[in-house]
Structures are given as C-alpha cells and as structure tokens.
Coordinates of C-alpha atoms (C1' of nucleotides) in Angstrom, one line a residue:
Chain A
M1 CA 82.1 23.1 -11.5
T2 CA 85.3 22.8 -13.6
E3 CA 85.6 22.5 -17.3
V4 CA 86.8 19.0 -16.9
T5 CA 83.6 18.0 -15.0
K6 CA 81.5 19.7 -17.7
D7 CA 83.1 17.7 -20.6
L8 CA 82.8 14.5 -18.8
Y9 CA 79.2 15.2 -18.3
Q10 CA 78.6 16.1 -21.9
V11 CA 80.0 13.0 -23.4
K12 CA 77.7 10.7 -21.5
E13 CA 74.1 10.1 -21.9
K14 CA 71.4 12.4 -21.0
M15 CA 70.2 13.4 -17.6
Y16 CA 66.4 13.7 -17.2
V17 CA 64.6 15.9 -14.8
A18 CA 61.1 15.0 -13.8
T19 CA 58.6 16.2 -11.3
D20 CA 56.2 14.0 -9.4
C21 CA 53.1 15.2 -7.6
I22 CA 51.9 13.9 -4.3
I23 CA 48.2 15.0 -4.3
F24 CA 46.5 15.0 -0.9
G25 CA 42.8 15.3 -0.4
F26 CA 40.4 14.8 2.4
H27 CA 37.1 13.0 2.1
E28 CA 34.8 11.2 4.5
G29 CA 37.0 11.9 7.4
K30 CA 40.0 10.3 5.8
L31 CA 43.2 11.9 4.4
K32 CA 43.7 10.5 0.9
L33 CA 46.2 10.4 -1.9
L34 CA 45.4 10.5 -5.6
V35 CA 47.2 7.7 -7.4
F36 CA 47.4 6.9 -11.1
K37 CA 47.5 3.7 -13.1
R38 CA 50.6 4.0 -15.3
R39 CA 49.8 4.1 -19.1
V40 CA 53.2 3.5 -20.5
E41 CA 56.0 0.9 -20.4
P42 CA 57.9 0.1 -18.4
L43 CA 55.8 -0.8 -15.4
K44 CA 52.6 -0.2 -17.4
G45 CA 49.6 -0.8 -15.3
E46 CA 51.3 -0.3 -11.9
W47 CA 50.2 2.4 -9.5
S48 CA 52.2 5.5 -9.5
L49 CA 52.3 9.2 -8.6
I50 CA 51.6 11.4 -11.5
G51 CA 54.6 13.2 -13.0
S52 CA 56.2 14.6 -16.1
F53 CA 59.6 15.7 -17.4
V54 CA 60.3 19.3 -16.6
R55 CA 60.4 21.2 -19.9
L56 CA 63.4 23.3 -20.8
D57 CA 61.4 26.4 -21.1
E58 CA 59.5 25.9 -17.9
D59 CA 60.1 26.8 -14.2
L60 CA 60.2 23.9 -11.8
E61 CA 57.1 25.0 -9.9
V62 CA 55.2 25.7 -13.1
A63 CA 55.9 22.1 -14.2
G64 CA 54.3 20.9 -11.0
K65 CA 51.3 23.0 -11.5
R66 CA 51.0 21.9 -15.0
V67 CA 50.9 18.3 -14.0
L68 CA 48.4 19.0 -11.3
K69 CA 46.2 20.8 -13.7
E70 CA 46.4 18.1 -16.4
A71 CA 45.4 15.6 -13.9
T72 CA 42.7 17.3 -11.9
G73 CA 41.7 20.5 -13.8
L74 CA 42.7 22.5 -10.7
E75 CA 44.6 25.8 -10.6
N76 CA 45.7 28.1 -7.7
V77 CA 46.3 25.2 -5.4
Y78 CA 48.6 25.0 -2.4
M79 CA 51.7 23.3 -3.7
Q80 CA 55.0 22.9 -2.0
Q81 CA 58.3 21.4 -3.1
L82 CA 59.2 18.4 -1.0
R83 CA 62.8 17.5 -2.1
S84 CA 64.6 15.8 -5.0
Y85 CA 65.2 12.1 -5.4
G86 CA 68.5 11.4 -7.2
K87 CA 69.7 7.8 -6.6
K88 CA 71.5 6.9 -9.8
D89 CA 69.5 3.7 -10.3
R90 CA 66.1 4.9 -9.0
D91 CA 64.5 4.6 -12.4
P92 CA 65.5 1.5 -14.4
G93 CA 64.8 3.2 -17.8
Y94 CA 66.5 6.6 -17.6
R95 CA 69.1 8.5 -15.4
C96 CA 66.4 10.6 -13.9
I97 CA 66.2 13.0 -11.1
S98 CA 62.8 13.6 -9.8
V99 CA 61.6 16.7 -7.9
A100 CA 58.7 15.7 -5.6
Q101 CA 56.1 18.4 -5.0
Y102 CA 53.0 17.9 -2.9
A103 CA 49.5 19.5 -3.3
L104 CA 46.7 19.9 -1.0
I105 CA 43.3 20.0 -2.7
R106 CA 39.7 20.3 -1.7
I107 CA 38.5 16.9 -2.7
D108 CA 35.1 18.0 -4.0
D109 CA 36.5 20.6 -6.3
Y110 CA 38.5 18.4 -8.7
D111 CA 37.4 17.4 -12.1
E112 CA 36.2 13.9 -11.8
K113 CA 36.0 13.2 -15.5
L114 CA 39.7 14.2 -16.0
V115 CA 40.8 12.1 -13.2
E116 CA 38.9 9.0 -14.5
E117 CA 40.5 9.6 -17.9
H118 CA 43.9 9.3 -16.2
G119 CA 42.9 6.0 -14.6
A120 CA 43.3 7.6 -11.2
K121 CA 41.9 6.6 -7.8
W122 CA 41.8 8.1 -4.3
F123 CA 43.5 5.8 -1.6
E124 CA 43.3 6.3 2.1
I125 CA 46.7 7.3 3.3
D126 CA 47.2 4.3 5.5
H127 CA 45.9 1.8 2.9
L128 CA 48.1 2.8 0.0
P129 CA 49.0 0.2 -2.7
L130 CA 52.5 -0.4 -3.7
L131 CA 53.7 2.4 -6.0
I132 CA 56.4 2.2 -8.6
L133 CA 60.0 3.2 -8.0
D134 CA 60.6 5.3 -4.9
H135 CA 57.1 6.8 -5.0
N136 CA 56.1 5.2 -1.7
R137 CA 59.1 6.8 -0.1
M138 CA 58.0 10.1 -1.5
V139 CA 54.7 9.9 0.0
H140 CA 56.1 8.8 3.4
D141 CA 58.4 11.9 3.4
A142 CA 55.6 14.2 2.3
L143 CA 53.5 13.0 5.2
I144 CA 56.2 13.8 7.7
Q145 CA 56.6 17.2 6.3
L146 CA 52.8 17.7 6.2
K147 CA 52.7 17.0 9.9
Q148 CA 55.5 19.3 10.5
I149 CA 54.1 22.2 8.6
A150 CA 50.6 21.7 9.8
R151 CA 51.9 22.8 13.3
Y152 CA 52.6 26.3 12.2
K153 CA 50.8 26.9 9.0
P154 CA 47.0 26.6 8.6
I155 CA 47.4 24.2 5.7
G156 CA 44.6 22.2 7.0
F157 CA 42.2 24.8 5.6
E158 CA 43.4 24.0 2.0
L159 CA 41.9 20.6 2.3
L160 CA 38.5 21.6 3.4
P161 CA 35.7 23.3 1.5
E162 CA 35.3 27.1 2.0
K163 CA 32.8 26.6 4.7
F164 CA 33.4 24.0 7.3
T165 CA 32.5 23.1 10.8
I166 CA 34.9 22.8 13.8
P167 CA 34.3 19.0 14.1
Q168 CA 35.2 18.6 10.4
L169 CA 38.5 20.5 11.0
Q170 CA 39.3 18.5 13.9
I171 CA 38.7 15.2 12.0
L172 CA 41.1 16.5 9.4
Y173 CA 43.8 17.2 11.9
E174 CA 43.3 13.9 13.5
A175 CA 43.6 12.3 10.0
I176 CA 46.9 14.2 9.5
Y177 CA 48.4 13.4 12.9
Q178 CA 46.9 10.0 13.0
R179 CA 45.8 10.3 16.5
E180 CA 42.7 11.6 18.4
L181 CA 42.4 15.0 19.7
D182 CA 40.4 16.4 22.6
A183 CA 37.3 18.2 21.3
R184 CA 37.2 20.9 23.9
N185 CA 40.9 21.7 23.7
F186 CA 40.9 21.7 19.9
R187 CA 38.0 24.0 19.7
K188 CA 39.5 26.3 22.3
K189 CA 42.8 26.4 20.5
V190 CA 41.6 27.1 17.0
L191 CA 39.1 29.7 18.1
S192 CA 41.8 31.5 20.1
L193 CA 43.8 32.1 17.0
N194 CA 41.1 34.4 15.7
V195 CA 41.4 33.2 12.2
L196 CA 37.9 31.6 11.9
E197 CA 34.8 33.5 11.1
K198 CA 31.6 32.1 12.4
L199 CA 28.8 32.1 10.0
D200 CA 25.0 32.1 10.6
E201 CA 24.6 28.8 8.8
K202 CA 24.6 25.2 10.2
D203 CA 25.7 22.1 8.7
K204 CA 23.2 19.3 9.5
S205 CA 24.6 16.6 7.5
T206 CA 26.2 14.9 10.4
S207 CA 23.9 15.5 13.3
K208 CA 20.4 16.5 14.2
R209 CA 21.5 19.5 16.1
G210 CA 23.8 20.7 13.4
A211 CA 27.2 22.4 13.7
F212 CA 28.0 26.0 12.9
L213 CA 29.9 26.7 9.7
Y214 CA 33.0 28.8 9.8
K215 CA 35.3 30.2 7.1
F216 CA 38.9 31.0 7.2
N217 CA 40.0 34.7 7.5
Y218 CA 43.2 35.2 5.6
E219 CA 43.6 38.7 6.7
N220 CA 43.7 37.9 10.3
Y221 CA 46.0 35.0 9.6
Q222 CA 48.5 37.5 8.0
R223 CA 48.3 39.8 10.9
L224 CA 48.8 36.9 13.3
L225 CA 51.9 35.8 11.5
K226 CA 53.4 39.3 11.5
S227 CA 52.8 39.9 15.2
G228 CA 55.0 37.1 16.3
Y229 CA 53.0 34.0 15.6
N230 CA 52.2 31.6 18.3
F231 CA 50.2 29.7 15.7
E232 CA 50.3 26.1 16.5
I233 CA 47.6 23.6 16.3
A234 CA 47.6 20.1 18.1
Chain B
M1 CA 54.7 11.6 -18.3
T2 CA 53.2 11.0 -21.7
E3 CA 55.0 10.0 -24.9
V4 CA 54.2 13.5 -26.3
T5 CA 55.9 15.1 -23.4
K6 CA 58.9 12.9 -23.7
D7 CA 59.4 13.7 -27.4
L8 CA 59.0 17.4 -26.9
Y9 CA 61.6 17.2 -24.2
Q10 CA 64.1 15.2 -26.4
V11 CA 64.1 17.5 -29.4
K12 CA 65.1 20.5 -27.3
E13 CA 68.5 21.4 -25.8
K14 CA 69.9 19.8 -22.8
M15 CA 68.9 20.0 -19.1
Y16 CA 71.6 20.2 -16.7
V17 CA 71.6 19.1 -13.2
A18 CA 73.9 20.7 -10.7
T19 CA 74.3 20.6 -6.9
D20 CA 75.5 23.5 -4.8
C21 CA 76.9 23.2 -1.3
I22 CA 76.0 25.5 1.5
I23 CA 79.0 25.0 3.9
F24 CA 78.4 26.2 7.5
G25 CA 81.1 26.4 10.0
F26 CA 81.5 28.0 13.5
H27 CA 84.5 30.0 14.6
E28 CA 85.3 32.7 17.1
G29 CA 81.7 32.7 18.3
K30 CA 80.3 33.3 14.8
L31 CA 78.4 31.2 12.4
K32 CA 80.2 31.3 9.0
L33 CA 79.7 30.3 5.5
L34 CA 82.4 29.0 3.1
V35 CA 82.3 31.0 -0.1
F36 CA 84.4 30.5 -3.3
K37 CA 85.7 32.8 -5.9
R38 CA 84.5 31.5 -9.2
R39 CA 87.2 30.4 -11.6
V40 CA 85.4 30.1 -14.8
E41 CA 83.3 32.3 -17.1
P42 CA 80.8 33.5 -17.0
L43 CA 80.8 35.6 -13.8
K44 CA 84.5 34.7 -13.3
G45 CA 85.8 36.2 -10.1
E46 CA 82.5 36.6 -8.4
W47 CA 81.7 35.0 -5.1
S48 CA 79.7 31.9 -5.3
L49 CA 78.8 28.7 -3.5
I50 CA 80.8 25.7 -4.7
G51 CA 79.0 23.3 -6.9
S52 CA 79.3 20.8 -9.7
F53 CA 77.2 19.1 -12.3
V54 CA 75.8 15.8 -11.0
R55 CA 77.3 12.9 -13.0
L56 CA 75.2 10.4 -14.7
D57 CA 76.6 7.5 -12.7
E58 CA 76.4 9.3 -9.3
D59 CA 73.7 9.5 -6.7
L60 CA 72.6 13.0 -5.8
E61 CA 73.9 12.8 -2.3
V62 CA 77.2 11.4 -3.4
A63 CA 77.6 14.4 -5.7
G64 CA 77.1 16.7 -2.8
K65 CA 79.7 14.8 -0.7
R66 CA 82.2 14.7 -3.6
V67 CA 82.0 18.5 -4.0
L68 CA 82.4 19.0 -0.3
K69 CA 85.4 16.7 -0.2
E70 CA 87.0 18.3 -3.2
A71 CA 86.7 21.7 -1.5
T72 CA 87.5 20.9 2.0
G73 CA 89.0 17.4 2.2
L74 CA 86.3 16.3 4.6
E75 CA 84.3 13.1 4.6
N76 CA 81.7 11.7 7.0
V77 CA 80.1 15.2 7.4
Y78 CA 76.6 16.0 8.3
M79 CA 75.0 17.0 5.0
Q80 CA 71.4 17.5 4.1
Q81 CA 69.4 18.3 1.0
L82 CA 67.7 21.7 1.2
R83 CA 65.7 21.8 -2.0
S84 CA 66.0 22.3 -5.7
Y85 CA 66.0 25.5 -7.5
G86 CA 64.7 25.5 -11.0
K87 CA 63.6 28.8 -12.4
K88 CA 64.0 28.6 -16.1
D89 CA 66.2 31.6 -16.3
R90 CA 68.1 31.1 -13.1
D91 CA 71.4 30.5 -14.9
P92 CA 72.0 32.7 -18.0
G93 CA 74.3 30.1 -19.5
Y94 CA 72.5 26.8 -19.2
R95 CA 69.0 25.4 -18.5
C96 CA 70.1 24.2 -15.2
I97 CA 68.4 22.9 -12.1
S98 CA 70.4 23.0 -9.0
V99 CA 69.9 20.9 -5.9
A100 CA 71.1 22.7 -2.9
Q101 CA 72.6 20.7 0.0
Y102 CA 74.0 22.2 3.2
A103 CA 76.8 20.8 5.3
L104 CA 77.9 21.6 8.8
I105 CA 81.6 21.3 9.5
R106 CA 83.9 21.6 12.4
I107 CA 85.8 24.6 11.3
D108 CA 89.1 23.6 12.7
D109 CA 89.0 20.2 10.8
Y110 CA 89.0 21.3 7.3
D111 CA 92.0 21.2 5.0
E112 CA 93.1 24.8 4.8
K113 CA 95.4 24.4 1.9
L114 CA 92.7 22.8 -0.2
V115 CA 90.4 25.6 0.6
E116 CA 92.9 28.3 -0.4
E117 CA 93.6 26.5 -3.7
H118 CA 89.9 27.0 -4.4
G119 CA 90.1 30.7 -3.6
A120 CA 87.7 30.2 -0.8
K121 CA 86.9 32.4 2.3
W122 CA 84.8 32.1 5.4
F123 CA 82.4 34.9 5.8
E124 CA 80.3 35.7 8.8
I125 CA 76.7 34.7 8.2
D126 CA 75.4 38.3 8.6
H127 CA 78.1 39.8 6.5
L128 CA 77.9 37.8 3.4
P129 CA 79.0 39.3 0.0
L130 CA 76.8 39.3 -3.0
L131 CA 76.8 35.8 -4.5
I132 CA 76.1 34.7 -8.1
L133 CA 72.7 33.7 -9.4
D134 CA 70.2 32.6 -6.7
H135 CA 73.0 31.5 -4.2
N136 CA 72.1 34.3 -1.6
R137 CA 68.6 32.9 -1.7
M138 CA 69.8 29.4 -1.2
V139 CA 71.8 30.4 2.0
H140 CA 68.9 32.3 3.3
D141 CA 66.7 29.3 2.9
A142 CA 69.3 27.0 4.4
L143 CA 69.5 29.3 7.5
I144 CA 65.8 29.2 8.0
Q145 CA 65.9 25.4 7.8
L146 CA 69.0 25.2 10.1
K147 CA 67.0 27.2 12.8
Q148 CA 64.1 24.8 12.4
I149 CA 66.0 21.6 12.6
A150 CA 68.2 22.9 15.4
R151 CA 65.1 22.9 17.6
Y152 CA 64.7 19.0 17.5
K153 CA 68.0 17.6 16.2
P154 CA 71.3 18.2 18.0
I155 CA 72.9 19.5 14.8
G156 CA 74.8 22.1 16.8
F157 CA 77.2 19.4 17.8
E158 CA 78.3 18.9 14.3
L159 CA 79.7 22.4 14.3
L160 CA 81.9 22.0 17.4
P161 CA 85.0 20.1 18.0
E162 CA 84.5 16.7 19.7
K163 CA 85.2 18.3 23.1
F164 CA 83.5 21.5 23.9
T165 CA 82.2 23.5 26.8
I166 CA 78.7 24.5 27.6
P167 CA 79.3 28.2 27.1
Q168 CA 80.7 27.4 23.6
L169 CA 77.6 25.4 22.8
Q170 CA 75.5 28.3 24.0
I171 CA 77.4 30.8 21.9
L172 CA 76.8 28.5 18.9
Y173 CA 73.1 28.4 19.5
E174 CA 73.0 32.1 19.9
A175 CA 74.7 32.5 16.6
I176 CA 72.3 30.1 14.9
Y177 CA 69.1 31.8 16.5
Q178 CA 70.7 35.2 16.3
R179 CA 69.6 36.1 19.7
E180 CA 70.9 35.8 23.2
L181 CA 70.0 33.0 25.5
D182 CA 69.9 32.8 29.3
A183 CA 73.0 31.0 30.5
R184 CA 71.3 29.2 33.4
N185 CA 68.3 28.2 31.5
F186 CA 70.4 26.9 28.5
R187 CA 72.7 24.9 30.8
K188 CA 69.7 23.4 32.6
K189 CA 68.0 22.4 29.3
V190 CA 70.9 20.8 27.5
L191 CA 72.0 18.8 30.6
S192 CA 68.5 17.7 31.2
L193 CA 68.5 15.9 27.8
N194 CA 71.2 13.5 29.1
V195 CA 73.2 13.5 25.9
L196 CA 76.2 15.2 27.2
E197 CA 79.1 13.5 29.0
K198 CA 81.1 15.5 31.3
L199 CA 84.8 15.0 31.1
D200 CA 87.5 15.6 33.7
E201 CA 89.2 18.3 31.6
K202 CA 88.8 21.9 31.5
D203 CA 89.1 24.4 28.7
K204 CA 91.0 27.4 30.0
S205 CA 91.4 29.3 26.8
T206 CA 88.5 31.7 27.6
S207 CA 88.7 32.2 31.3
K208 CA 91.0 31.8 34.3
R209 CA 88.7 29.5 36.1
G210 CA 88.2 27.3 33.1
A211 CA 85.1 25.5 31.8
F212 CA 84.5 21.8 31.9
L213 CA 84.7 20.0 28.6
Y214 CA 81.8 17.7 27.5
K215 CA 81.3 15.3 24.6
F216 CA 78.2 14.3 22.9
N217 CA 76.8 10.9 23.6
Y218 CA 75.2 9.5 20.4
E219 CA 73.8 6.4 22.1
N220 CA 71.8 8.3 24.6
Y221 CA 70.6 10.5 21.8
Q222 CA 69.3 7.5 19.9
R223 CA 67.5 6.2 23.0
L224 CA 66.1 9.7 23.6
L225 CA 64.7 9.9 20.2
K226 CA 63.1 6.5 20.4
S227 CA 61.4 7.1 23.7
G228 CA 59.3 9.9 22.4
Y229 CA 61.7 12.8 22.1
N230 CA 61.0 16.0 23.9
F231 CA 64.3 17.1 22.5
E232 CA 64.2 20.8 21.9
I233 CA 66.9 23.4 22.5
A234 CA 66.2 27.1 22.7
Chain C
dA1 C1' 11.6 9.8 24.6
dC2 C1' 15.7 8.6 23.0
dA3 C1' 19.9 8.6 20.2
dA4 C1' 23.7 11.2 18.5
dA5 C1' 26.6 14.7 17.7
dA6 C1' 27.6 19.8 19.3
dG7 C1' 28.9 22.6 22.5
dT8 C1' 30.9 24.4 27.1
dG9 C1' 35.0 25.4 31.9
dT10 C1' 38.0 24.2 35.4
dT11 C1' 42.0 22.3 37.5
dG12 C1' 46.7 20.6 38.1
dG13 C1' 51.1 19.9 36.5
dC14 C1' 54.8 21.0 33.7
dC15 C1' 57.8 23.9 31.5
dC16 C1' 59.6 28.1 30.4
dT17 C1' 61.3 32.7 31.7
dA18 C1' 63.3 36.0 34.5
dC19 C1' 66.6 37.0 37.7
dA20 C1' 71.5 37.9 41.1
dC21 C1' 75.2 36.1 43.4
dC22 C1' 79.3 33.2 44.6
dC23 C1' 83.4 30.5 42.6
dA24 C1' 87.8 29.5 40.8
dT25 C1' 91.8 31.1 39.0
dG26 C1' 95.6 33.9 36.4
dC27 C1' 97.5 38.0 36.5
Chain D
dG1 C1' 93.3 41.5 45.4
dC2 C1' 90.9 42.1 41.6
dA3 C1' 89.1 41.1 37.1
dT4 C1' 86.9 37.6 34.2
dG5 C1' 84.1 34.3 32.8
dG6 C1' 82.0 29.7 35.0
dG7 C1' 78.7 27.9 37.6
dT8 C1' 74.3 27.6 40.5
dG9 C1' 68.4 27.7 42.3
dT10 C1' 64.0 29.5 42.8
dA11 C1' 59.5 31.6 42.1
dG12 C1' 55.6 33.1 39.0
dG13 C1' 52.9 32.7 34.9
dG14 C1' 51.2 30.5 30.9
dC15 C1' 50.0 26.8 28.4
dC16 C1' 48.6 22.1 27.8
dA17 C1' 46.2 17.9 29.0
dA18 C1' 42.6 15.6 31.3
dC19 C1' 38.0 15.3 32.2
dA20 C1' 31.7 15.0 32.3
dC21 C1' 27.6 17.0 31.5
dT22 C1' 24.0 19.8 29.0
dT23 C1' 21.9 21.1 24.5
dT24 C1' 19.6 20.6 20.3
dT25 C1' 16.7 18.2 17.2
dG26 C1' 15.3 14.3 13.9
dT27 C1' 13.3 10.3 14.2

DNA sequence: ACAAAAGTGTTGGCCCTACACCCATGC
DNA sequence: GCATGGGTGTAGGGCCAACACTTTTGT
C-alpha cells in the first residue's frame, strides 16, 4: 500500500465494516435460520440477518459473538467466519464491507424473550423469505460451506441437545444434506467413529419403543483427529 | 445494527479495510510464494505480502485484482478470497481489517521487471521468511485451503503453462500436498477425468524420450461438473 | 393385535493402493 | 550401449451402497 493510495483513501468518505450473523438451528426435523425484522431505515420492516458495525476496539470474531449474544443470549457457541462481501454498491446507504459469520445453536437453548424483542423468527432453510441486500447470497454460501464442513467435522452435534438419539442425528444430517440417508449405514458409520457414548436412558417422545440416548465424547474426537482422521459422515 | 452502535462507531477513529494478496506460483518443481520487501514505514524493509487499502469506489475483488496487476502485470488470473483478518491489534499503526485473497499464477507469465521494481522475490513454500504482522498466518491458512480445493477443482492447471506434461502435473500436485504420489495411479486418475487433451508434441526438456504435452479442456470440465462430479485428484 | 419407530448383517461393486518392468532417445 | 525419465496393467483390500425383517411397547 503506497502513500498515494493512502491519501486517496483518506480524502474520500468513510468505509464501514459490519458483520452479519447467519444463525442456524435445528428443530422438528428441520434445519432453520434465525431471521430478523429490520428496525431502522432504510429497508425498515424487511427481513434481514442480524448484524452490527465492528467496533474500533473490538476483534472481528468478538463482534460476531457480541451480535449473537445480543440477539439470542447465547455464549460459547460454535461460530465460524464465512467470508466478506464487498461489492461497492452492496448497501445503498453506506460504503460497507460485511464479514459474514455463521453460528450453529441448539435451538432449545436460546433466550426466546430476547429473540422476540428483536422481532426475530425461525424460518425453515428451504422456505426463507426474501432478505435485504446480499443476505440471501450469504445464507446460500454458508449452507454450501456447512455441507462441506459437516463431512469432516462433527458440527452436527452443535445443533442438537446434549443428549440425542441416533435417529435424531440422522434427521439432522438429512436436513443439512437435503437428501435421505440409509438408517443402517448411517448408524454403522457414526458408531464406528467411537465418538458417541451410549447412555442408559431412552427417549420415548417419538416412538413407543424408545431410542437410546447418546452424548458426544469430545476427548475421543480429539484423539481421532490426531491419529489421522478418517472422520467423514454421509 | 442499532443507532446507538452506529453513533459509537462514528465518534471514534477510522476503520481501514485492506486486502492482501497471497500469490502462488510453481517453478522448478516447487510451489512458491511471491513476497515483497516493504517500502514504507513502519516495518520498512521487512518481507510482506503485497496489499493495498480497498478504495471506496471499488469492489473488494477488484481491489485484489488491481493489486495483483500492479505487482505482476497479470490479469484474468484465478483469484479467490480466503477470509478476513480482524484482530483489533493486528496492525500496530491502524485499526485495519484485511481481506486475504490468494492467486495462482503461471510463473513464467508474469512481468519480471514489474516484480523487480517492487523488490519482490519468489520463495519456496517451505522456506518462507518471516513476514510482517499476521501474513505468515494468512499464507498458512491459504495453503490449507489450497489443498482442500485442489481435491475437487482443477486449480492445479492454473499454475502450469498452457501445455504441460503429466509428470509436470504430478510434480505440482506433489508440491501442493507435500507428499509423493504414485505415477501410475496419478496418470490413470487424471486421464480418467477426460479433461485433458493429448497433443502431438512432446516436451523433451526433462528426458531423452520426451513426454507428451497435454492441455486442459474447459468444456469437458464444465460437463463433468454438471453431471455429478466425482472429480477428485490425489 | 396392531401400528410405528428402533434396531440389526450381509453382499456386490467400485475405487484406491501397491507394485516392477519395458520403451524411447540423446549422449 | 547405457543412462534417464516416460509410460503401462493387475490383483487385493477396504469402503460404500443397497436391501428386509425382527423387536419393543403404547394404545
């Protein structure tokens, strides 16, 4: 970056840096996205991702976590930067670059009141409304990356409650990949990874017989990763 | 983004947005990175990626391509955004977020004079010097993504001259994956993809017998992608 | 007793890996 | 004629996909 460039930059108007959060959840067998009704002009009343300007004294990731917490009350959530969107005319109001970050949350953990205050709503991933600006594009890109990453990281577990059944896990993966999976093969595969701990309880909410509950074993997952992972689901 | 946030933002000092280019090339069987001697204070004389502030009237991608062209004279180059780096203290001078973008260039195409004017040098990827700020981190992250993407996109071809031999292609993939590949299996795999066109010429620069030259067939690649790609090299 | 979801094994095909020798040519 | 890299085929194993029936239990 030359001195010339720097001067040119400084005489012009301001560059804004924002971050937008793509918040995924999972509920009733569907992958969902948390969408917000915009409170300020322009585009007031339109559906939108939730975002904020990045503060000068704030790390980029911290800004994402702050936004997420303000909206849902949640902390210590799986969050990952997607990429930045920087078309010069992407926002009619400002010259604004947005860093998109996506989060996976356990949908029954979040603070429902807080979410309501923000005028937010969960939408099924394949029935999203029209969002402002390039937000639909962001979600689309995030979904692609989610599918990719789900192949070699156990991110699926971030979206389920601590205890879950194998059929539940399967339905989640089916929602992410948007296709059906074979129950026998799926069970075989995930159990062969040795990262699930079978519990003595059953969940009887979905069948008379009941399905055994499992929980994720993070230590085994770490060991698996180190010893040359062949971790890959579906 | 609330009004409160916006005001808070505006009373503070400026946020800068830069882009840094990770320029990969391939030469003499080695994957290389183009590194620049920094011309301005602070950190003048240190090795660095080349970058620039993003102009207010300029798309993010355009900024990356501009920087690349200023440094190498090249246009129409494969370029991809990596991600943004936004630790609040990552640059001691400014509060600056940098969007890292990487490019793959054919190393014999670039404008050598231009590069020399910038005080630039090609370094082998596993003998990089210490770079300023978080630039080594950027390169590290870019390499990981390069390996990933090389598995399902034929990016390797961007790094070779238009006509190349199969052994050359193999050496390139070995450089990217940093491990040796089996020559028979490699040849079988890439030929089975049907994206290489065998030419009638041979390259005799590396052996008496000579190796047949091939070129990449973009149409076949497009068809392959659409018809459910099982495209995966190494 | 029946409905509804949970759970369980085997087989065939494909792809990947490993591996050793002949070919063409310049010197 | 020999040294150097280019080019070729096969066999075994592992992994994945496809597939149907029994178990449990609430009603």
